[in-house]
C-alpha cells in the first residue's frame, strides 16, 4: 500500500484516500480571463478537486529562434510561435486573480511550472503543490530545484522510459518524500492501444512507497475510470467548454457533462472496490433465503441409516437445511429419524451433529 501524504491543505492522497481529480484547464481558456474563470467554476461544479493551468515564462522556456518560428497552424493565435504563446499566457497579476477566484469558490488551484522561473512564481503564488509536466520530467536540474521548494509534487511520465523514472524517483526522493508519478502518454488525442494502463501496475511494483496516478489524453471517460479501478490515486484530464474551439488540446479534452460523468463514475468505482474479504453480505440475505439451496433426501431414508452420497441431492428446500457445501460432511453420519424422499435434511435429523462455526 502506497504511503499517504497531504497534497493540498486538508486533502491527503494515497493509501485508502479517494482519488484526487485534477481538471487540467491548461491553455484551453483561449487567453481570456473570463473564460478561465468560467472553467474554474465548471471544474468546481463538476466535482473536480483541483483546477490546473500551465504557467510559462516564455523567454526561459523557449530560445529566441523557437519564439520567432513562423506558426501557420489553424490553431495559431499569432504569426510566430512567440506571438501565439504570448496570446495564451496570463500575467502574474492575472494568475493572482485566478487563484483568488478559485479560493473564493472552494476549489484547489495550481499550475504546471513549464520552466524554472515559472516554478519560482508559482512558489511565490503559494500553490499547494507543483505539477511537473512530462516535458520536464527528464530535466533533472529543474526537478532538483523544484523538489527543494518543499511543496508536494505530481510528476507526469509521458515520453519517458522506466530507467528515466527510476532516476527521477532517486533524485526527488532524496530531497522531498511527498510526490507521486502519473502514467501518461503524450499524444493528443490518445488512442486506446497507446494508453498502456499496465504501466500503473509496473509503477506500483517499482515504487511501492509513493502514490501512482494517471494523466489521460484519450477521448471519453472509460479508460480513466479503469485507471482508478487499477489503483490510480490521482487522475488528471484536460477540460474544455467546447471541443470545437481553436487549439490542439480541445479535441482530447472533456466537456462539462463528460467531466461530471467522470467524477461520478470514479466515486462509484471507489465505492465498488469495497473489501477484499469474501463473505455472505447482509444485502445478499434475501436472495439466499429465497434461492439458496439445501441438502435434501434423494430417496426415502429410514431411521438409523448411515448416509451415503447416493441418498442425497441438492435443491431449493423448505425449510432450509444443510447448505450444499456440507453434503460431503454428511456422508457417514447416522440419521435419528425417518426422512421422506425429497424432504430437507435438517440438523435435528442427524445424530451427534455438531454445527460448524464459520470464521
Tab-separated table of C-alpha atoms in Angstrom:
chain	number	residue	atom	x	y	z
A	1	UNK	CA	0.000	0.000	0.000
A	2	UNK	CA	1.398	3.369	-1.034
A	3	UNK	CA	2.067	5.873	1.705
A	4	UNK	CA	-0.260	8.800	2.180
A	5	UNK	CA	0.673	12.442	2.204
A	6	UNK	CA	-1.127	15.767	2.205
A	7	UNK	CA	-1.232	17.060	-1.362
A	8	UNK	CA	-3.365	20.102	-0.534
A	9	UNK	CA	-4.360	21.543	2.847
A	10	UNK	CA	-6.704	19.016	4.436
A	11	UNK	CA	-6.619	16.694	1.408
A	12	UNK	CA	-4.461	13.592	1.511
A	13	UNK	CA	-3.739	11.174	-1.327
A	14	UNK	CA	-2.546	7.577	-1.422
A	15	UNK	CA	-3.499	4.620	0.730
A	16	UNK	CA	-7.276	4.373	1.063
A	17	UNK	CA	-7.847	8.056	0.329
A	18	UNK	CA	-10.237	8.904	-2.528
A	19	UNK	CA	-8.794	9.647	-5.943
A	20	UNK	CA	-7.720	13.279	-6.381
A	21	UNK	CA	-9.239	14.593	-9.619
A	22	UNK	CA	-7.433	17.376	-11.471
A	23	UNK	CA	-9.273	19.352	-14.154
A	24	UNK	CA	-6.450	20.422	-16.468
A	25	UNK	CA	-7.528	23.722	-17.993
A	26	UNK	CA	-4.046	24.234	-19.387
A	27	UNK	CA	-4.376	26.902	-22.042
A	28	UNK	CA	-7.874	25.948	-23.193
A	29	UNK	CA	-9.012	29.328	-21.837
A	30	UNK	CA	-8.089	30.890	-25.209
A	31	UNK	CA	-6.163	33.642	-23.426
A	32	UNK	CA	-9.408	35.047	-21.990
A	33	UNK	CA	-9.518	35.649	-18.225
A	34	UNK	CA	-13.316	35.446	-18.057
A	35	UNK	CA	-13.318	32.096	-19.857
A	36	UNK	CA	-10.636	30.900	-17.443
A	37	UNK	CA	-12.890	31.781	-14.512
A	38	UNK	CA	-15.837	30.041	-16.140
A	39	UNK	CA	-13.674	26.943	-16.483
A	40	UNK	CA	-12.629	27.058	-12.838
A	41	UNK	CA	-16.297	27.298	-11.883
A	42	UNK	CA	-17.105	24.408	-14.226
A	43	UNK	CA	-14.412	22.252	-12.620
A	44	UNK	CA	-15.846	23.039	-9.200
A	45	UNK	CA	-19.447	22.378	-10.247
A	46	UNK	CA	-18.494	19.044	-11.828
A	47	UNK	CA	-16.876	17.825	-8.607
A	48	UNK	CA	-13.178	18.020	-9.506
A	49	UNK	CA	-10.748	18.579	-6.641
A	50	UNK	CA	-8.405	20.967	-8.433
A	51	UNK	CA	-8.357	23.381	-11.367
A	52	UNK	CA	-4.939	23.445	-13.016
A	53	UNK	CA	-3.296	25.738	-15.548
A	54	UNK	CA	0.078	25.861	-17.339
A	55	UNK	CA	2.433	28.729	-16.477
A	56	UNK	CA	5.422	29.648	-18.617
A	57	UNK	CA	7.970	32.422	-18.538
A	58	UNK	CA	8.383	32.279	-22.285
A	59	UNK	CA	11.961	33.574	-22.554
A	60	UNK	CA	13.033	30.852	-20.099
A	61	UNK	CA	11.052	28.052	-21.717
A	62	UNK	CA	11.947	28.797	-25.379
A	63	UNK	CA	15.020	30.148	-27.077
A	64	UNK	CA	14.710	33.122	-29.463
A	65	UNK	CA	14.566	31.079	-32.633
A	66	UNK	CA	11.754	28.918	-31.238
A	67	UNK	CA	9.740	32.038	-30.395
A	68	UNK	CA	10.430	33.586	-33.805
A	69	UNK	CA	9.463	30.444	-35.712
A	70	UNK	CA	6.533	31.037	-38.109
A	71	UNK	CA	3.373	29.382	-36.854
A	72	UNK	CA	0.771	28.859	-39.543
A	73	UNK	CA	-1.348	26.161	-37.872
A	74	UNK	CA	-5.130	26.506	-37.838
A	75	UNK	CA	-4.723	26.664	-34.059
A	76	UNK	CA	-2.394	29.664	-34.180
A	77	UNK	CA	-3.104	32.883	-32.272
A	78	UNK	CA	-0.230	34.753	-33.983
A	79	UNK	CA	2.135	34.764	-36.939
A	80	UNK	CA	5.017	33.369	-34.887
A	81	UNK	CA	5.058	30.769	-32.154
A	82	UNK	CA	6.057	33.502	-29.703
A	83	UNK	CA	3.030	35.620	-30.617
A	84	UNK	CA	0.839	32.551	-30.281
A	85	UNK	CA	2.150	31.704	-26.818
A	86	UNK	CA	2.022	35.308	-25.597
A	87	UNK	CA	-1.662	35.468	-26.514
A	88	UNK	CA	-2.334	32.423	-24.315
A	89	UNK	CA	-0.096	33.382	-21.385
A	90	UNK	CA	-1.640	35.132	-18.387
A	91	UNK	CA	0.339	37.722	-16.434
A	92	UNK	CA	1.356	37.317	-12.809
A	93	UNK	CA	-1.458	39.594	-11.715
A	94	UNK	CA	-3.975	37.601	-13.726
A	95	UNK	CA	-2.736	34.429	-12.079
A	96	UNK	CA	-3.189	36.032	-8.679
A	97	UNK	CA	-6.742	36.927	-9.669
A	98	UNK	CA	-7.473	33.377	-10.831
A	99	UNK	CA	-6.023	31.870	-7.662
A	100	UNK	CA	-8.147	34.212	-5.544
A	101	UNK	CA	-11.257	33.299	-7.534
A	102	UNK	CA	-10.615	29.567	-7.083
A	103	UNK	CA	-10.156	30.087	-3.349
A	104	UNK	CA	-13.405	32.056	-3.137
A	105	UNK	CA	-15.468	29.301	-4.778
A	106	UNK	CA	-13.708	26.491	-2.894
A	107	UNK	CA	-11.538	24.546	-5.314
A	108	UNK	CA	-7.791	23.962	-5.159
A	109	UNK	CA	-5.736	25.872	-7.728
A	110	UNK	CA	-2.328	25.130	-9.195
A	111	UNK	CA	-0.383	25.131	-12.448
A	112	UNK	CA	2.374	23.253	-14.180
A	113	UNK	CA	5.525	25.304	-13.967
A	114	UNK	CA	6.825	24.942	-17.518
A	115	UNK	CA	10.289	26.311	-16.697
A	116	UNK	CA	12.335	27.130	-13.604
A	117	UNK	CA	11.254	30.774	-13.448
A	118	UNK	CA	7.609	29.736	-13.673
A	119	UNK	CA	8.204	27.461	-10.680
A	120	UNK	CA	9.655	30.436	-8.792
A	121	UNK	CA	6.499	32.437	-9.489
A	122	UNK	CA	4.173	29.583	-8.529
A	123	UNK	CA	6.091	29.148	-5.297
A	124	UNK	CA	5.549	32.842	-4.581
A	125	UNK	CA	1.875	32.372	-5.518
A	126	UNK	CA	1.716	29.704	-2.781
A	127	UNK	CA	0.157	26.927	-4.847
A	128	UNK	CA	-0.499	23.793	-2.756
A	129	UNK	CA	1.562	21.518	-4.995
A	130	UNK	CA	3.730	21.617	-8.094
A	131	UNK	CA	2.716	19.726	-11.220
A	132	UNK	CA	5.672	18.619	-13.333
A	133	UNK	CA	4.664	18.236	-16.961
A	134	UNK	CA	6.050	15.341	-18.977
A	135	UNK	CA	8.344	17.664	-20.899
A	136	UNK	CA	10.318	18.448	-17.739
A	137	UNK	CA	10.341	15.004	-16.134
A	138	UNK	CA	13.797	14.240	-17.510
A	139	UNK	CA	15.002	17.795	-16.767
A	140	UNK	CA	16.970	16.796	-13.694
A	141	UNK	CA	18.231	20.267	-12.630
A	142	UNK	CA	14.630	21.510	-12.833
A	143	UNK	CA	13.450	18.564	-10.728
A	144	UNK	CA	16.062	19.194	-8.052
A	145	UNK	CA	15.242	22.900	-7.778
A	146	UNK	CA	11.516	22.210	-7.712
A	147	UNK	CA	11.848	19.458	-5.089
A	148	UNK	CA	13.885	21.774	-2.863
A	149	UNK	CA	10.929	24.165	-2.623
A	150	UNK	CA	9.391	21.635	-0.250
A	151	UNK	CA	5.944	21.506	-1.803
A	152	UNK	CA	4.317	18.203	-2.823
A	153	UNK	CA	4.903	17.213	-6.450
A	154	UNK	CA	2.794	15.421	-9.050
A	155	UNK	CA	5.058	14.181	-11.854
A	156	UNK	CA	3.769	13.045	-15.252
A	157	UNK	CA	5.764	10.474	-17.193
A	158	UNK	CA	4.866	10.965	-20.844
A	159	UNK	CA	7.725	10.369	-23.311
A	160	UNK	CA	9.885	8.772	-20.571
A	161	UNK	CA	11.365	5.299	-20.057
A	162	UNK	CA	11.270	3.201	-16.906
A	163	UNK	CA	15.009	3.780	-16.471
A	164	UNK	CA	14.417	7.523	-16.506
A	165	UNK	CA	11.578	7.196	-14.000
A	166	UNK	CA	13.879	5.275	-11.647
A	167	UNK	CA	16.350	8.169	-11.866
A	168	UNK	CA	13.556	10.689	-11.272
A	169	UNK	CA	12.471	8.718	-8.202
A	170	UNK	CA	16.001	8.695	-6.786
A	171	UNK	CA	16.551	12.407	-7.411
A	172	UNK	CA	13.269	13.594	-5.931
A	173	UNK	CA	13.071	11.069	-3.081
A	174	UNK	CA	16.419	12.218	-1.698
A	175	UNK	CA	15.077	15.760	-1.380
A	176	UNK	CA	11.302	15.601	-0.997
A	177	UNK	CA	9.321	12.496	0.052
A	178	UNK	CA	5.939	13.917	-0.918
A	179	UNK	CA	5.489	13.148	-4.598
A	180	UNK	CA	3.670	10.810	-6.936
A	181	UNK	CA	4.001	9.587	-10.523
A	182	UNK	CA	1.297	9.668	-13.183
A	183	UNK	CA	1.283	7.192	-16.066
A	184	UNK	CA	0.922	9.320	-19.179
A	185	UNK	CA	1.283	9.025	-22.945
A	186	UNK	CA	1.908	12.358	-24.662
A	187	UNK	CA	-0.377	12.160	-27.713
A	188	UNK	CA	-3.465	14.299	-28.411
A	189	UNK	CA	-5.932	12.680	-28.729
A	190	UNK	CA	-4.540	9.421	-27.368
A	191	UNK	CA	-5.560	6.123	-28.970
A	192	UNK	CA	-6.531	3.284	-26.590
A	193	UNK	CA	-3.759	0.993	-27.819
A	194	UNK	CA	-1.181	3.567	-26.722
A	195	UNK	CA	-2.525	4.133	-23.193
A	196	UNK	CA	-0.711	1.212	-21.536
A	197	UNK	CA	-2.600	1.166	-18.253
A	198	UNK	CA	-0.444	-1.780	-17.146
A	199	UNK	CA	2.327	0.745	-16.512
A	200	UNK	CA	0.283	1.758	-13.454
A	201	UNK	CA	0.840	-1.739	-12.045
A	202	UNK	CA	4.514	-1.608	-13.027
A	203	UNK	CA	4.916	1.699	-11.172
A	204	UNK	CA	3.077	0.312	-8.132
A	205	UNK	CA	5.563	-2.562	-8.014
A	206	UNK	CA	8.657	-0.446	-8.711
A	207	UNK	CA	7.730	2.448	-6.409
A	208	UNK	CA	5.532	0.956	-3.654
A	209	UNK	CA	6.070	3.854	-1.246
A	210	UNK	CA	4.559	6.596	-3.444
A	211	UNK	CA	1.035	7.023	-4.829
A	212	UNK	CA	0.581	6.301	-8.528
A	213	UNK	CA	-1.928	8.063	-10.761
A	214	UNK	CA	-2.948	8.624	-14.371
A	215	UNK	CA	-2.890	11.598	-16.723
A	216	UNK	CA	-5.035	10.903	-19.768
A	217	UNK	CA	-5.380	12.494	-23.178
A	218	UNK	CA	-7.843	9.988	-24.621
A	219	UNK	CA	-11.423	10.729	-25.620
A	220	UNK	CA	-14.225	9.632	-23.313
A	221	UNK	CA	-14.030	8.556	-19.677
A	222	UNK	CA	-13.846	4.736	-19.702
A	223	UNK	CA	-10.046	4.484	-19.653
A	224	UNK	CA	-9.683	6.962	-16.795
A	225	UNK	CA	-12.272	5.054	-14.765
A	226	UNK	CA	-10.341	1.836	-15.443
A	227	UNK	CA	-7.187	3.540	-14.169
A	228	UNK	CA	-8.923	4.215	-10.857
A	229	UNK	CA	-10.024	0.581	-10.662
A	230	UNK	CA	-6.329	-0.317	-11.063
A	231	UNK	CA	-5.444	1.875	-8.108
A	232	UNK	CA	-4.761	5.332	-9.571
A	233	UNK	CA	-4.807	7.822	-6.686
A	234	UNK	CA	-4.664	10.919	-8.896
A	235	UNK	CA	-6.442	11.385	-12.219
A	236	UNK	CA	-5.767	14.368	-14.447
A	237	UNK	CA	-7.824	15.132	-17.545
A	238	UNK	CA	-7.833	18.129	-19.849
A	239	UNK	CA	-11.141	20.005	-19.845
A	240	UNK	CA	-12.805	22.458	-22.195
A	241	UNK	CA	-16.055	24.348	-22.587
A	242	UNK	CA	-16.230	23.468	-26.281
A	243	UNK	CA	-14.256	20.828	-28.191
A	244	UNK	CA	-14.638	22.754	-31.439
A	245	UNK	CA	-12.696	25.791	-30.196
A	246	UNK	CA	-9.347	26.658	-31.721
A	247	UNK	CA	-6.486	24.884	-30.003
A	248	UNK	CA	-4.831	21.492	-30.281
A	249	UNK	CA	-5.852	20.308	-26.789
A	250	UNK	CA	-9.619	20.774	-27.075
A	251	UNK	CA	-10.254	17.563	-29.008
A	252	UNK	CA	-8.610	15.495	-26.266
A	253	UNK	CA	-10.457	17.366	-23.505
A	254	UNK	CA	-13.658	16.678	-21.598
A	255	UNK	CA	-16.647	18.981	-21.868
A	256	UNK	CA	-18.594	19.762	-18.664
A	257	UNK	CA	-21.060	16.892	-18.970
A	258	UNK	CA	-18.199	14.439	-19.518
A	259	UNK	CA	-16.177	15.761	-16.580
A	260	UNK	CA	-19.213	15.488	-14.311
A	261	UNK	CA	-19.803	11.929	-15.500
A	262	UNK	CA	-16.133	11.058	-14.946
A	263	UNK	CA	-16.210	12.324	-11.366
A	264	UNK	CA	-19.439	10.425	-10.702
A	265	UNK	CA	-18.052	7.228	-12.252
A	266	UNK	CA	-14.800	7.448	-10.275
A	267	UNK	CA	-16.663	7.863	-6.998
A	268	UNK	CA	-18.921	4.913	-7.903
A	269	UNK	CA	-15.925	2.700	-8.703
A	270	UNK	CA	-14.268	3.666	-5.427
A	271	UNK	CA	-17.363	2.523	-3.532
A	272	UNK	CA	-17.469	-0.653	-5.586
A	273	UNK	CA	-13.851	-1.569	-4.775
A	274	UNK	CA	-15.041	-2.367	-1.262
A	275	UNK	CA	-13.409	-5.047	0.864
A	276	UNK	CA	-11.078	-7.904	-0.134
A	277	UNK	CA	-12.900	-10.192	2.347
A	278	UNK	CA	-15.303	-12.553	0.553
A	279	UNK	CA	-18.341	-13.365	2.689
A	280	UNK	CA	-22.127	-13.522	2.643
A	281	UNK	CA	-23.252	-9.918	2.907
A	282	UNK	CA	-26.411	-8.596	4.567
A	283	UNK	CA	-27.637	-7.355	1.195
A	284	UNK	CA	-27.493	-10.961	-0.098
A	285	UNK	CA	-29.654	-12.449	2.664
A	286	UNK	CA	-32.956	-12.002	0.833
A	287	UNK	CA	-31.624	-13.805	-2.232
A	288	UNK	CA	-30.088	-16.505	-0.070
A	289	UNK	CA	-33.369	-17.088	1.763
A	290	UNK	CA	-35.327	-17.259	-1.483
A	291	UNK	CA	-32.979	-19.183	-3.759
A	292	UNK	CA	-30.251	-20.647	-1.547
A	293	UNK	CA	-30.192	-24.449	-1.846
A	294	UNK	CA	-30.097	-27.165	0.817
A	295	UNK	CA	-29.271	-30.858	1.044
A	296	UNK	CA	-32.436	-32.942	0.624
A	297	UNK	CA	-33.191	-36.660	0.594
A	298	UNK	CA	-32.857	-38.171	-2.867
A	299	UNK	CA	-34.605	-41.323	-1.597
A	300	UNK	CA	-36.539	-42.362	1.498
A	301	UNK	CA	-34.054	-42.727	4.377
A	302	UNK	CA	-35.095	-44.941	7.312
A	303	UNK	CA	-34.322	-44.104	10.922
A	304	UNK	CA	-30.821	-45.299	11.911
A	305	UNK	CA	-29.459	-45.354	8.347
A	306	UNK	CA	-25.911	-44.204	7.676
A	307	UNK	CA	-25.922	-41.561	4.984
A	308	UNK	CA	-24.265	-42.212	1.659
A	309	UNK	CA	-23.807	-39.763	-1.200
A	310	UNK	CA	-26.382	-41.519	-3.401
A	311	UNK	CA	-29.049	-40.849	-0.731
A	312	UNK	CA	-28.550	-37.081	-1.038
A	313	UNK	CA	-29.130	-34.310	-3.551
A	314	UNK	CA	-29.302	-30.514	-3.570
A	315	UNK	CA	-32.425	-28.420	-4.138
A	316	UNK	CA	-34.063	-25.193	-3.045
A	317	UNK	CA	-35.691	-26.628	0.035
A	318	UNK	CA	-38.360	-25.689	2.521
A	319	UNK	CA	-37.480	-25.493	5.320
A	320	UNK	CA	-33.800	-24.607	4.951
A	321	UNK	CA	-31.348	-27.305	5.934
A	322	UNK	CA	-27.693	-28.055	5.442
A	323	UNK	CA	-26.054	-25.851	2.793
A	324	UNK	CA	-24.738	-27.614	-0.342
A	325	UNK	CA	-21.112	-27.347	0.776
A	326	UNK	CA	-21.939	-29.609	3.769
A	327	UNK	CA	-23.039	-32.585	1.634
A	328	UNK	CA	-19.724	-34.451	1.893
A	329	UNK	CA	-19.593	-33.869	5.661
A	330	UNK	CA	-22.959	-35.640	5.977
A	331	UNK	CA	-21.719	-38.819	4.322
A	332	UNK	CA	-21.127	-41.419	7.042
A	333	UNK	CA	-23.447	-39.726	9.547
A	334	UNK	CA	-26.359	-41.655	11.117
A	335	UNK	CA	-29.890	-40.286	10.964
A	336	UNK	CA	-32.044	-40.488	14.084
A	337	UNK	CA	-35.449	-40.260	12.435
A	338	UNK	CA	-37.235	-41.367	9.309
A	339	UNK	CA	-36.768	-38.951	6.365
A	340	UNK	CA	-39.112	-38.991	3.387
A	341	UNK	CA	-37.856	-38.703	-0.187
A	342	UNK	CA	-37.439	-35.012	-1.213
A	343	UNK	CA	-37.502	-33.905	2.435
A	344	UNK	CA	-34.915	-31.398	3.666
A	345	UNK	CA	-32.117	-32.855	5.776
A	346	UNK	CA	-32.164	-30.793	8.966
A	347	UNK	CA	-29.722	-30.655	11.865
A	348	UNK	CA	-32.282	-32.296	14.151
A	349	UNK	CA	-32.373	-35.366	11.891
A	350	UNK	CA	-28.644	-36.131	12.111
A	351	UNK	CA	-27.191	-37.933	15.121
A	352	UNK	CA	-24.395	-36.185	17.082
A	353	UNK	CA	-24.371	-33.317	14.626
A	354	UNK	CA	-22.036	-30.537	15.690
A	355	UNK	CA	-22.784	-27.276	13.883
A	356	UNK	CA	-19.661	-25.812	12.339
A	357	UNK	CA	-18.992	-22.191	13.112
A	358	UNK	CA	-17.935	-20.157	10.079
A	359	UNK	CA	-14.909	-17.974	10.647
